[in-house]
Tab-separated table of C-alpha atoms and ligand atoms in Angstrom:
chain	number	residue	atom	x	y	z
A	206	UNK	CA	165.358	57.376	169.130
A	207	UNK	CA	165.563	54.004	167.634
A	208	UNK	CA	165.106	53.443	164.003
A	209	UNK	CA	163.655	50.342	162.498
A	210	UNK	CA	164.183	48.671	159.141
A	211	UNK	CA	163.583	45.317	157.387
A	212	UNK	CA	166.719	43.271	157.183
A	213	UNK	CA	167.449	40.069	155.303
A	214	UNK	CA	168.078	37.341	157.662
A	215	UNK	CA	170.533	35.552	155.428
A	216	UNK	CA	174.053	36.381	156.820
A	217	UNK	CA	175.573	36.423	153.217
A	218	UNK	CA	172.938	39.060	152.093
A	219	UNK	CA	171.666	41.342	154.968
A	220	UNK	CA	169.952	43.531	152.409
A	221	UNK	CA	168.033	46.365	154.145
A	222	UNK	CA	164.513	47.801	153.240
A	223	UNK	CA	162.347	50.553	154.568
A	224	UNK	CA	160.110	49.501	157.507
A	225	UNK	CA	157.149	50.607	155.372
A	226	UNK	CA	157.795	48.242	152.378
A	227	UNK	CA	155.218	45.470	151.894
A	228	UNK	CA	157.662	42.571	151.880
A	229	UNK	CA	157.851	39.053	153.368
A	230	UNK	CA	160.975	37.878	151.753
A	231	UNK	CA	164.131	39.594	150.700
A	232	UNK	CA	163.832	40.871	146.986
A	233	UNK	CA	167.461	40.195	146.338
A	234	UNK	CA	167.946	36.517	147.614
A	235	UNK	CA	164.487	35.363	148.780
A	236	UNK	CA	165.691	34.978	152.357
A	237	UNK	CA	163.474	35.586	155.396
A	238	UNK	CA	163.165	39.231	156.618
A	239	UNK	CA	163.375	40.387	160.165
A	240	UNK	CA	162.913	43.707	161.828
A	241	UNK	CA	166.253	45.365	162.841
A	242	UNK	CA	166.812	48.362	165.011
A	243	UNK	CA	169.601	50.955	165.247
A	244	UNK	CA	170.015	53.732	167.642
A	245	UNK	CA	169.896	53.924	171.416
A	246	UNK	CA	167.606	51.818	173.468
A	247	UNK	CA	167.175	52.831	177.197
A	248	UNK	CA	169.412	51.090	179.626
A	249	UNK	CA	168.120	47.913	181.410
A	250	UNK	CA	167.286	49.644	184.758
A	251	UNK	CA	165.272	52.329	183.066
A	252	UNK	CA	163.438	49.645	180.949
A	253	UNK	CA	162.643	47.450	184.024
A	254	UNK	CA	161.314	50.354	185.870
A	255	UNK	CA	159.180	51.555	182.803
A	256	UNK	CA	157.748	48.120	182.255
A	257	UNK	CA	156.797	47.564	185.891
A	258	UNK	CA	155.367	51.048	186.381
A	259	UNK	CA	153.055	50.580	183.396
A	260	UNK	CA	151.298	47.661	185.061
A	261	UNK	CA	149.370	50.091	187.291
A	262	UNK	CA	148.559	52.412	184.540
A	263	UNK	CA	144.995	52.157	182.883
A	264	UNK	CA	146.081	53.472	179.410
A	265	UNK	CA	145.259	50.795	176.901
A	266	UNK	CA	148.661	50.421	175.655
A	267	UNK	CA	150.189	49.919	178.976
A	268	UNK	CA	147.531	47.387	179.909
A	269	UNK	CA	148.457	45.253	177.036
A	270	UNK	CA	151.084	42.550	177.792
A	271	UNK	CA	152.633	43.207	174.490
A	272	UNK	CA	152.621	46.996	174.111
A	273	UNK	CA	153.795	47.451	177.657
A	274	UNK	CA	157.192	46.311	176.416
A	275	UNK	CA	157.153	48.467	173.194
A	276	UNK	CA	160.651	49.760	173.655
A	277	UNK	CA	161.841	46.292	172.739
A	278	UNK	CA	160.086	46.444	169.339
A	279	UNK	CA	159.876	50.100	168.422
A	280	UNK	CA	158.919	49.847	164.858
A	281	UNK	CA	155.748	52.022	164.757
A	282	UNK	CA	155.982	55.785	164.287
A	283	UNK	CA	152.518	56.400	165.710
A	284	UNK	CA	150.734	54.193	168.343
A	285	UNK	CA	147.437	55.329	167.026
A	286	UNK	CA	147.585	52.369	164.657
A	287	UNK	CA	147.379	49.936	167.534
A	288	UNK	CA	144.413	47.854	168.226
A	289	UNK	CA	144.558	45.999	171.574
A	290	UNK	CA	142.340	43.397	173.019
A	291	UNK	CA	144.633	43.427	176.139
A	292	UNK	CA	146.486	40.524	174.792
A	293	UNK	CA	149.414	38.999	176.847
A	294	UNK	CA	149.135	39.237	180.649
A	295	UNK	CA	149.169	35.604	180.664
A	296	UNK	CA	150.202	33.681	183.950
A	297	UNK	CA	153.137	31.811	185.017
A	298	UNK	CA	151.782	28.747	186.872
A	299	UNK	CA	153.538	26.246	188.965
A	300	UNK	CA	152.593	22.678	188.283
A	301	UNK	CA	154.086	20.160	190.683
A	302	UNK	CA	152.178	17.296	189.250
A	303	UNK	CA	153.393	17.922	185.805
A	304	UNK	CA	156.888	18.430	187.010
A	305	UNK	CA	156.801	14.979	188.611
A	306	UNK	CA	155.543	13.441	185.446
A	307	UNK	CA	158.175	15.217	183.368
A	308	UNK	CA	160.995	14.103	185.732
A	309	UNK	CA	161.666	17.538	187.226
A	310	UNK	CA	161.697	18.889	190.790
A	311	UNK	CA	159.589	21.860	189.602
A	312	UNK	CA	158.147	23.167	186.378
A	313	UNK	CA	156.382	26.502	185.531
A	314	UNK	CA	153.867	26.863	182.627
A	315	UNK	CA	153.687	30.140	180.847
A	316	UNK	CA	150.109	29.699	179.700
A	317	UNK	CA	149.459	31.576	176.415
A	318	UNK	CA	145.882	30.015	176.421
A	319	UNK	CA	144.863	32.860	178.647
A	320	UNK	CA	144.940	35.225	175.589
A	321	UNK	CA	141.834	36.926	174.355
A	322	UNK	CA	141.411	34.298	171.471
A	323	UNK	CA	143.013	31.651	173.537
A	324	UNK	CA	146.407	31.244	171.973
A	325	UNK	CA	149.753	32.931	171.784
A	326	UNK	CA	148.950	34.244	168.322
A	327	UNK	CA	147.379	37.253	169.873
A	328	UNK	CA	150.773	38.558	170.990
A	329	UNK	CA	152.006	38.646	167.402
A	330	UNK	CA	148.657	39.605	165.794
A	331	UNK	CA	148.281	43.019	167.619
A	332	UNK	CA	151.530	43.946	166.009
A	333	UNK	CA	150.848	42.572	162.621
A	334	UNK	CA	147.483	44.371	162.494
A	335	UNK	CA	149.055	47.676	163.642
A	336	UNK	CA	151.496	47.406	160.687
A	337	UNK	CA	148.742	46.530	158.407
A	338	UNK	CA	146.916	49.725	159.531
A	339	UNK	CA	150.057	51.939	159.205
A	340	UNK	CA	150.509	50.569	155.687
A	341	UNK	CA	147.043	51.578	154.824
A	342	UNK	CA	146.083	47.892	153.956
A	343	UNK	CA	142.371	47.159	154.024
A	344	UNK	CA	142.390	43.262	153.721
A	345	UNK	CA	144.433	40.818	155.739
A	346	UNK	CA	144.811	37.136	154.933
A	347	UNK	CA	146.469	33.982	156.474
A	348	UNK	CA	146.490	30.274	156.091
A	349	UNK	CA	146.108	28.585	159.412
A	350	UNK	CA	145.837	25.434	161.260
A	351	UNK	CA	143.301	27.374	163.271
A	352	UNK	CA	144.862	29.652	165.999
A	353	UNK	CA	146.381	32.124	163.654
A	354	UNK	CA	142.980	32.520	161.852
A	355	UNK	CA	141.043	32.826	165.042
A	356	UNK	CA	143.343	35.506	166.211
A	357	UNK	CA	143.625	37.359	162.891
A	358	UNK	CA	139.705	37.291	162.551
A	359	UNK	CA	139.398	38.934	166.013
A	360	UNK	CA	142.045	41.595	165.481
A	361	UNK	CA	140.837	42.371	162.029
A	362	UNK	CA	137.357	42.891	163.256
A	363	UNK	CA	138.483	45.078	165.956
A	364	UNK	CA	140.538	47.158	163.569
A	365	UNK	CA	138.044	47.453	160.887
A	366	UNK	CA	139.918	45.368	158.432
A	367	UNK	CA	138.529	42.725	156.115
A	368	UNK	CA	139.775	39.148	157.055
A	369	UNK	CA	140.311	36.342	154.648
A	370	UNK	CA	141.168	32.961	156.092
A	371	UNK	CA	142.359	29.857	154.444
A	372	UNK	CA	142.110	26.627	156.270
A	373	UNK	CA	143.019	23.063	155.429
A	374	UNK	CA	139.640	21.444	154.868
A	375	UNK	CA	138.800	18.738	157.515
A	376	UNK	CA	142.078	19.370	159.600
A	377	UNK	CA	141.311	22.032	161.986
A	378	UNK	CA	139.444	21.896	165.356
A	379	UNK	CA	135.843	22.927	165.406
A	380	UNK	CA	136.538	25.388	168.217
A	381	UNK	CA	139.029	27.305	166.084
A	382	UNK	CA	136.853	27.320	163.012
A	383	UNK	CA	133.916	28.494	165.038
A	384	UNK	CA	136.019	31.528	166.239
A	385	UNK	CA	136.862	32.606	162.804
A	386	UNK	CA	133.147	32.547	161.770
A	387	UNK	CA	131.926	34.403	164.903
A	388	UNK	CA	134.394	37.092	164.416
A	389	UNK	CA	133.138	37.626	161.031
A	390	UNK	CA	136.007	36.558	158.740
A	391	UNK	CA	135.567	35.310	155.092
A	392	UNK	CA	136.572	31.689	155.553
A	393	UNK	CA	137.663	29.334	152.900
A	394	UNK	CA	138.415	25.733	153.566
A	395	UNK	CA	140.825	24.488	150.845
A	396	UNK	CA	141.222	20.845	149.906
A	397	UNK	CA	145.020	20.903	150.573
A	398	UNK	CA	147.460	20.822	153.477
A	399	UNK	CA	148.882	23.857	155.431
A	400	UNK	CA	152.149	23.978	153.218
A	401	UNK	CA	150.311	23.963	150.074
A	402	UNK	CA	147.869	26.547	151.039
A	403	UNK	CA	150.635	28.906	152.202
A	404	UNK	CA	152.170	28.803	148.715
A	405	UNK	CA	148.522	29.552	147.257
A	406	UNK	CA	147.918	32.495	149.687
A	407	UNK	CA	151.418	33.977	148.981
A	408	UNK	CA	150.421	34.109	145.271
A	409	UNK	CA	147.017	35.622	146.075
A	410	UNK	CA	148.294	38.120	148.448
A	411	UNK	CA	150.577	39.482	145.818
A	412	UNK	CA	147.914	39.464	143.064
A	413	UNK	CA	145.194	41.003	145.083
A	414	UNK	CA	147.170	43.452	147.231
A	415	UNK	CA	146.232	41.581	150.462
A	416	UNK	CA	148.404	41.872	153.548
A	417	UNK	CA	149.704	38.576	154.683
A	418	UNK	CA	149.662	37.802	158.448
A	419	UNK	CA	151.179	34.444	158.617
A	420	UNK	CA	154.346	34.108	160.862
A	421	UNK	CA	156.544	34.843	157.759
A	422	UNK	CA	155.375	38.413	158.527
A	423	UNK	CA	158.259	39.855	160.606
A	424	UNK	CA	156.000	42.067	162.522
A	425	UNK	CA	154.133	39.027	164.090
A	426	UNK	CA	157.541	37.792	165.216
A	427	UNK	CA	158.104	41.066	166.976
A	428	UNK	CA	155.088	40.794	168.848
A	429	UNK	CA	155.623	37.160	169.927
A	430	UNK	CA	158.881	38.369	171.568
A	431	UNK	CA	156.722	39.772	174.276
A	432	UNK	CA	155.778	36.279	175.495
A	433	UNK	CA	159.500	35.934	176.515
A	434	UNK	CA	159.876	39.357	177.802
A	435	UNK	CA	156.765	39.336	179.957
A	436	UNK	CA	157.845	35.831	181.446
A	437	UNK	CA	161.149	37.383	182.336
A	438	UNK	CA	159.546	40.377	183.858
A	439	UNK	CA	157.309	37.981	185.868
A	440	UNK	CA	160.347	36.308	187.142
A	441	UNK	CA	162.150	39.636	188.101
A	442	UNK	CA	164.525	39.028	185.098
A	443	UNK	CA	165.845	35.760	186.519
A	444	UNK	CA	166.427	33.661	183.183
A	445	UNK	CA	165.455	30.165	183.492
A	446	UNK	CA	167.759	27.308	182.438
A	447	UNK	CA	165.323	26.084	179.715
A	448	UNK	CA	162.337	27.330	177.821
A	449	UNK	CA	160.306	24.509	176.169
A	450	UNK	CA	157.909	25.052	173.333
A	451	UNK	CA	156.091	23.267	170.585
A	452	UNK	CA	157.420	23.645	166.975
A	453	UNK	CA	155.124	23.840	163.985
A	454	UNK	CA	155.878	26.568	161.418
A	455	UNK	CA	158.650	27.607	163.790
A	456	UNK	CA	157.621	31.303	164.003
A	457	UNK	CA	157.524	31.172	167.819
A	458	UNK	CA	161.001	29.521	168.050
A	459	UNK	CA	162.336	32.355	165.983
A	460	UNK	CA	160.520	34.997	168.112
A	461	UNK	CA	161.753	33.438	171.340
A	462	UNK	CA	165.362	33.323	170.230
A	463	UNK	CA	165.338	36.892	168.963
A	464	UNK	CA	163.769	38.142	172.239
A	465	UNK	CA	166.341	36.214	174.390
A	466	UNK	CA	169.363	37.599	172.367
A	467	UNK	CA	167.958	41.190	172.479
A	468	UNK	CA	167.163	40.866	176.239
A	469	UNK	CA	170.746	39.650	176.744
A	470	UNK	CA	172.174	42.520	174.638
A	471	UNK	CA	170.236	45.026	176.460
A	472	UNK	CA	171.367	43.593	179.876
A	473	UNK	CA	167.835	42.723	180.815
A	474	UNK	CA	169.208	39.178	181.643
A	475	UNK	CA	172.698	37.790	182.238
A	476	UNK	CA	172.493	34.423	180.898
A	477	UNK	CA	170.869	32.751	177.856
A	478	UNK	CA	168.319	30.014	178.562
A	479	UNK	CA	168.423	27.058	176.323
A	480	UNK	CA	165.516	26.496	173.923
A	481	UNK	CA	163.906	22.907	173.639
A	482	UNK	CA	161.710	22.805	170.556
A	483	UNK	CA	159.261	19.772	170.586
A	484	UNK	CA	157.656	18.410	167.491
A	485	UNK	CA	155.170	15.778	166.842
A	486	UNK	CA	156.614	12.520	165.415
A	487	UNK	CA	154.520	12.683	162.175
A	488	UNK	CA	155.407	16.309	161.446
A	489	UNK	CA	159.049	16.553	162.498
A	490	UNK	CA	161.206	18.043	159.669
A	491	UNK	CA	163.094	20.369	162.034
A	492	UNK	CA	163.834	17.490	164.344
A	493	UNK	CA	165.343	15.551	161.400
A	494	UNK	CA	167.427	18.499	160.305
A	495	UNK	CA	168.857	19.224	163.765
A	496	UNK	CA	169.428	15.584	164.551
A	497	UNK	CA	170.841	14.292	161.256
A	498	UNK	CA	172.262	17.601	159.814
A	499	UNK	CA	172.574	18.069	156.167
A	500	UNK	CA	169.933	19.651	153.859
A	501	UNK	CA	166.411	20.657	155.068
A	502	UNK	CA	163.852	18.041	153.898
A	503	UNK	CA	160.012	18.881	154.024
A	504	UNK	CA	157.726	16.145	155.313
A	505	UNK	CA	155.291	15.672	152.415
A	506	UNK	CA	152.361	14.366	154.292
A	507	UNK	CA	152.607	15.590	157.903
A	508	UNK	CA	150.246	13.864	160.202
A	509	UNK	CA	149.375	14.420	163.848
A	510	UNK	CA	146.310	14.795	166.004
A	511	UNK	CA	147.886	17.924	167.354
A	512	UNK	CA	146.611	19.819	164.271
A	513	UNK	CA	147.971	23.126	165.318
A	514	UNK	CA	151.457	21.793	164.491
A	515	UNK	CA	150.616	19.520	161.493
A	516	UNK	CA	153.141	21.335	159.272
A	517	UNK	CA	155.721	19.504	157.016
A	518	UNK	CA	157.360	22.610	155.449
A	519	UNK	CA	158.011	25.153	158.041
A	520	UNK	CA	158.840	28.449	156.627
A	521	UNK	CA	160.866	29.857	159.551
A	522	UNK	CA	163.191	26.932	159.859
A	523	UNK	CA	166.487	29.007	159.036
A	524	UNK	CA	165.615	31.379	161.819
A	525	UNK	CA	164.764	28.738	164.206
A	526	UNK	CA	167.835	26.844	163.484
A	527	UNK	CA	170.024	29.911	164.246
A	528	UNK	CA	168.022	30.472	167.416
A	529	UNK	CA	168.290	26.824	168.569
A	530	UNK	CA	172.121	26.964	167.862
A	531	UNK	CA	172.576	30.317	169.566
A	532	UNK	CA	170.931	29.053	172.808
A	533	UNK	CA	172.588	25.688	172.614
A	534	UNK	CA	169.232	24.359	172.403
A	535	UNK	CA	167.761	20.876	171.438
A	536	UNK	CA	165.045	19.593	169.270
A	537	UNK	CA	162.983	16.490	170.315
A	538	UNK	CA	160.046	14.709	168.907
A	539	UNK	CA	157.267	12.849	170.674
A	540	UNK	CA	154.643	10.293	169.807
A	541	UNK	CA	150.747	10.692	169.590
A	542	UNK	CA	150.482	8.649	172.721
A	543	UNK	CA	153.074	10.617	174.481
A	544	UNK	CA	151.236	13.917	173.651
A	545	UNK	CA	147.868	12.615	174.654
A	546	UNK	CA	149.068	11.412	178.124
A	547	UNK	CA	151.063	14.503	178.925
A	548	UNK	CA	148.068	16.568	177.959
A	549	UNK	CA	145.881	14.649	180.495
A	550	UNK	CA	148.582	15.234	183.134
A	551	UNK	CA	148.376	18.964	182.495
A	552	UNK	CA	144.759	18.686	182.901
A	553	UNK	CA	145.108	17.039	186.250
A	554	UNK	CA	147.012	20.049	187.457
A	555	UNK	CA	143.899	22.125	186.963
A	556	UNK	CA	145.616	23.885	184.116
A	557	UNK	CA	144.918	22.128	180.715
A	558	UNK	CA	145.953	23.092	177.269
A	559	UNK	CA	145.311	21.948	173.604
A	560	UNK	CA	147.250	19.015	172.109
A	561	UNK	CA	150.073	20.861	170.457
A	562	UNK	CA	150.877	22.593	173.842
A	563	UNK	CA	151.161	19.258	175.534
A	564	UNK	CA	154.049	18.325	173.309
A	565	UNK	CA	156.169	20.346	175.783
A	566	UNK	CA	155.668	18.110	178.738
A	567	UNK	CA	155.915	14.983	176.628
A	568	UNK	CA	159.271	16.416	175.392
A	569	UNK	CA	160.465	17.286	178.904
A	570	UNK	CA	159.794	13.730	180.020
A	571	UNK	CA	161.898	12.363	177.191
A	572	UNK	CA	164.602	14.990	177.682
A	573	UNK	CA	165.023	14.090	181.442
A	574	UNK	CA	164.860	10.387	180.797
A	575	UNK	CA	167.540	10.825	178.167
A	576	UNK	CA	169.694	12.817	180.673
A	577	UNK	CA	169.621	15.969	178.452
A	578	UNK	CA	167.684	17.963	181.014
A	579	UNK	CA	168.628	17.935	184.588
A	580	UNK	CA	166.000	17.073	187.143
A	581	UNK	CA	166.927	20.172	189.240
A	582	UNK	CA	166.756	22.544	186.126
A	583	UNK	CA	164.763	25.614	186.191
A	584	UNK	CA	162.201	25.025	183.310
A	585	UNK	CA	159.581	27.178	181.804
A	586	UNK	CA	157.266	25.510	179.232
A	587	UNK	CA	155.068	27.519	177.151
A	588	UNK	CA	151.484	26.218	176.717
A	589	UNK	CA	150.415	27.748	173.602
A	590	UNK	CA	146.753	27.143	173.490
A	591	UNK	CA	143.674	26.920	175.525
A	592	UNK	CA	142.133	23.655	176.716
A	593	UNK	CA	138.825	24.458	175.019
A	594	UNK	CA	140.317	24.846	171.598
A	595	UNK	CA	139.764	21.151	170.936
A	596	UNK	CA	137.165	19.496	173.169
A	597	UNK	CA	136.519	16.681	170.685
A	598	UNK	CA	140.058	15.354	171.197
A	599	UNK	CA	139.598	15.339	174.944
A	600	UNK	CA	136.261	13.514	174.912
A	601	UNK	CA	137.808	10.935	172.675
A	602	UNK	CA	140.748	10.451	174.831
A	603	UNK	CA	138.758	10.084	178.014
A	604	UNK	CA	136.365	7.675	176.485
A	605	UNK	CA	138.946	5.417	174.763
A	606	UNK	CA	138.071	6.504	171.365
A	607	UNK	CA	140.955	8.443	170.276
A	608	UNK	CA	142.821	7.292	167.143
A	609	UNK	CA	146.068	8.590	165.782
A	610	UNK	CA	147.232	8.809	162.173
A	611	UNK	CA	146.788	5.393	160.423
A	612	UNK	CA	143.892	4.714	162.753
A	613	UNK	CA	146.316	3.699	165.548
A	614	UNK	CA	144.571	3.490	168.886
A	615	UNK	CA	145.602	5.908	171.511
A	616	UNK	CA	145.334	4.439	174.967
A	617	UNK	CA	143.379	6.355	177.478
A	618	UNK	CA	146.089	5.916	180.092
A	619	UNK	CA	144.664	8.638	182.325
A	620	UNK	CA	141.078	8.301	181.260
A	621	UNK	CA	138.194	9.878	183.141
A	622	UNK	CA	134.694	8.958	181.791
A	623	UNK	CA	131.447	10.496	182.860
A	624	UNK	CA	128.830	8.032	184.286
A	625	UNK	CA	125.072	7.985	183.475
A	626	UNK	CA	122.987	7.636	186.681
A	627	UNK	CA	119.261	7.563	187.408
A	628	UNK	CA	117.635	10.425	189.302
A	629	UNK	CA	117.775	8.533	192.523
A	630	UNK	CA	119.710	9.740	195.594
A	631	UNK	CA	120.064	6.151	197.011
A	632	UNK	CA	121.661	4.828	193.805
A	633	UNK	CA	123.897	7.924	193.446
A	634	UNK	CA	125.013	7.780	197.281
A	635	UNK	CA	125.892	4.052	196.702
A	636	UNK	CA	127.899	5.005	193.732
A	637	UNK	CA	129.818	7.736	195.616
B	984	F0G	N1	150.953	25.674	169.384
B	984	F0G	C1	149.786	25.968	168.903
B	984	F0G	C2	148.594	25.976	169.778
B	984	F0G	C3	149.606	26.601	167.567
B	984	F0G	O1	148.544	27.031	167.238
B	984	F0G	C4	150.835	26.604	166.769
B	984	F0G	C5	150.837	27.072	165.354
B	984	F0G	C6	152.031	26.084	167.373
B	984	F0G	C7	152.052	25.574	168.672
B	984	F0G	C8	153.340	26.107	166.595
B	984	F0G	O2	153.841	27.421	166.601
B	984	F0G	O3	154.169	27.702	164.069
B	984	F0G	O4	155.225	29.160	165.616
B	984	F0G	O5	155.961	26.887	165.447
B	984	F0G	N2	149.753	27.325	164.858
B	984	F0G	C9	149.757	28.142	163.494
B	984	F0G	C10	148.396	28.414	163.113
B	984	F0G	C11	150.473	27.338	162.472
B	984	F0G	O6	148.007	28.499	161.907
B	984	F0G	O7	147.599	28.664	163.932
B	984	F0G	P1	154.916	27.834	165.346
């Protein structure tokens, strides 16, 4: 039987706490916390057989693309705490057109936009809400650029918890705000940016005894590990050369790295893929840190139309830095134009995604041009959110009305406008 505990991530501290403590940072040094496990885990062969066997089982826990892999994050003492919306189970999609655009022979997308609320946040939220229930919490809260709040609202509703959502006023897509409202969350739009609101919510969570479900919550990270585990299972445990993902608050980068290390330790994979984290140019503090070294400097006024990753002071940067180093990874940044065009190309594959997700393909293109990523490399890019999350952006791009920060015009390079026609078969036939 595995034992779980909370462990300080700082190598010089490594303080340990009971798994049932309500903590987001180390009480001794203030460092980030992670869930650590001791005791035996089944061997790789047994795990592979167990995971595969569960796919044909109708039990809700096994139907979940997260909980199917529960031996990789055995932090619960009782699975009755789990509320599943059958999250995960997201496809691996080949995208030859996008591969060509990115300068690769082939490219596969792991599309997290197929999740119940349309983003990868569901993988983590099912774990975060299970832990909230186990701790006996009644209220959960998060600050969000939109997807975390949509996901938390849904899981809280399903779990019978009260959801409190804090959003940067005017800077989240309407689709995401609409989800929070529809799922019944109490929604506050604060006149501040994501980083400022996170500080505010931390204070309120402590004062009011509310459980915080941002990615600083280590149980969210445990759930997001399943994105990688499921992808490896779908590839029959052949690790790719690269895994590419967008970087905002850097929770996902932390989760992916932890998953890869643990899969390697368990013998589920025999090589470590390299992580490539892509940031938007106007919100790229992690890129600056990795490229220039030295101290971490937050970006005071982060700006990008990819609002999901409009974050200047990512809390999980120490974990993410560790994971990028461990995987011999890289960090790249891309412009608004590059994101917009890459997004249109992903659309042309019949796949589509929200702007932040498209940073992956824009980054791949830059990395192949720069000779960092080999044309023949085996690459999986993670599309983090669904196309329909931000339809306003899409319409503006295709009609040539999209403007980036500072009102810089984004060219509609691959634009596709609708045409108004009279109700007249002759005129329409002529047009076609
Ligand atoms: N892609 C999408 C679609 C996102 O919603 C986010 C983060 C990211 C990428 C970046 O992931 O923060 O783990 O590096 N969205 C958060 C939110 C911040 O509030 O929904 P990260």
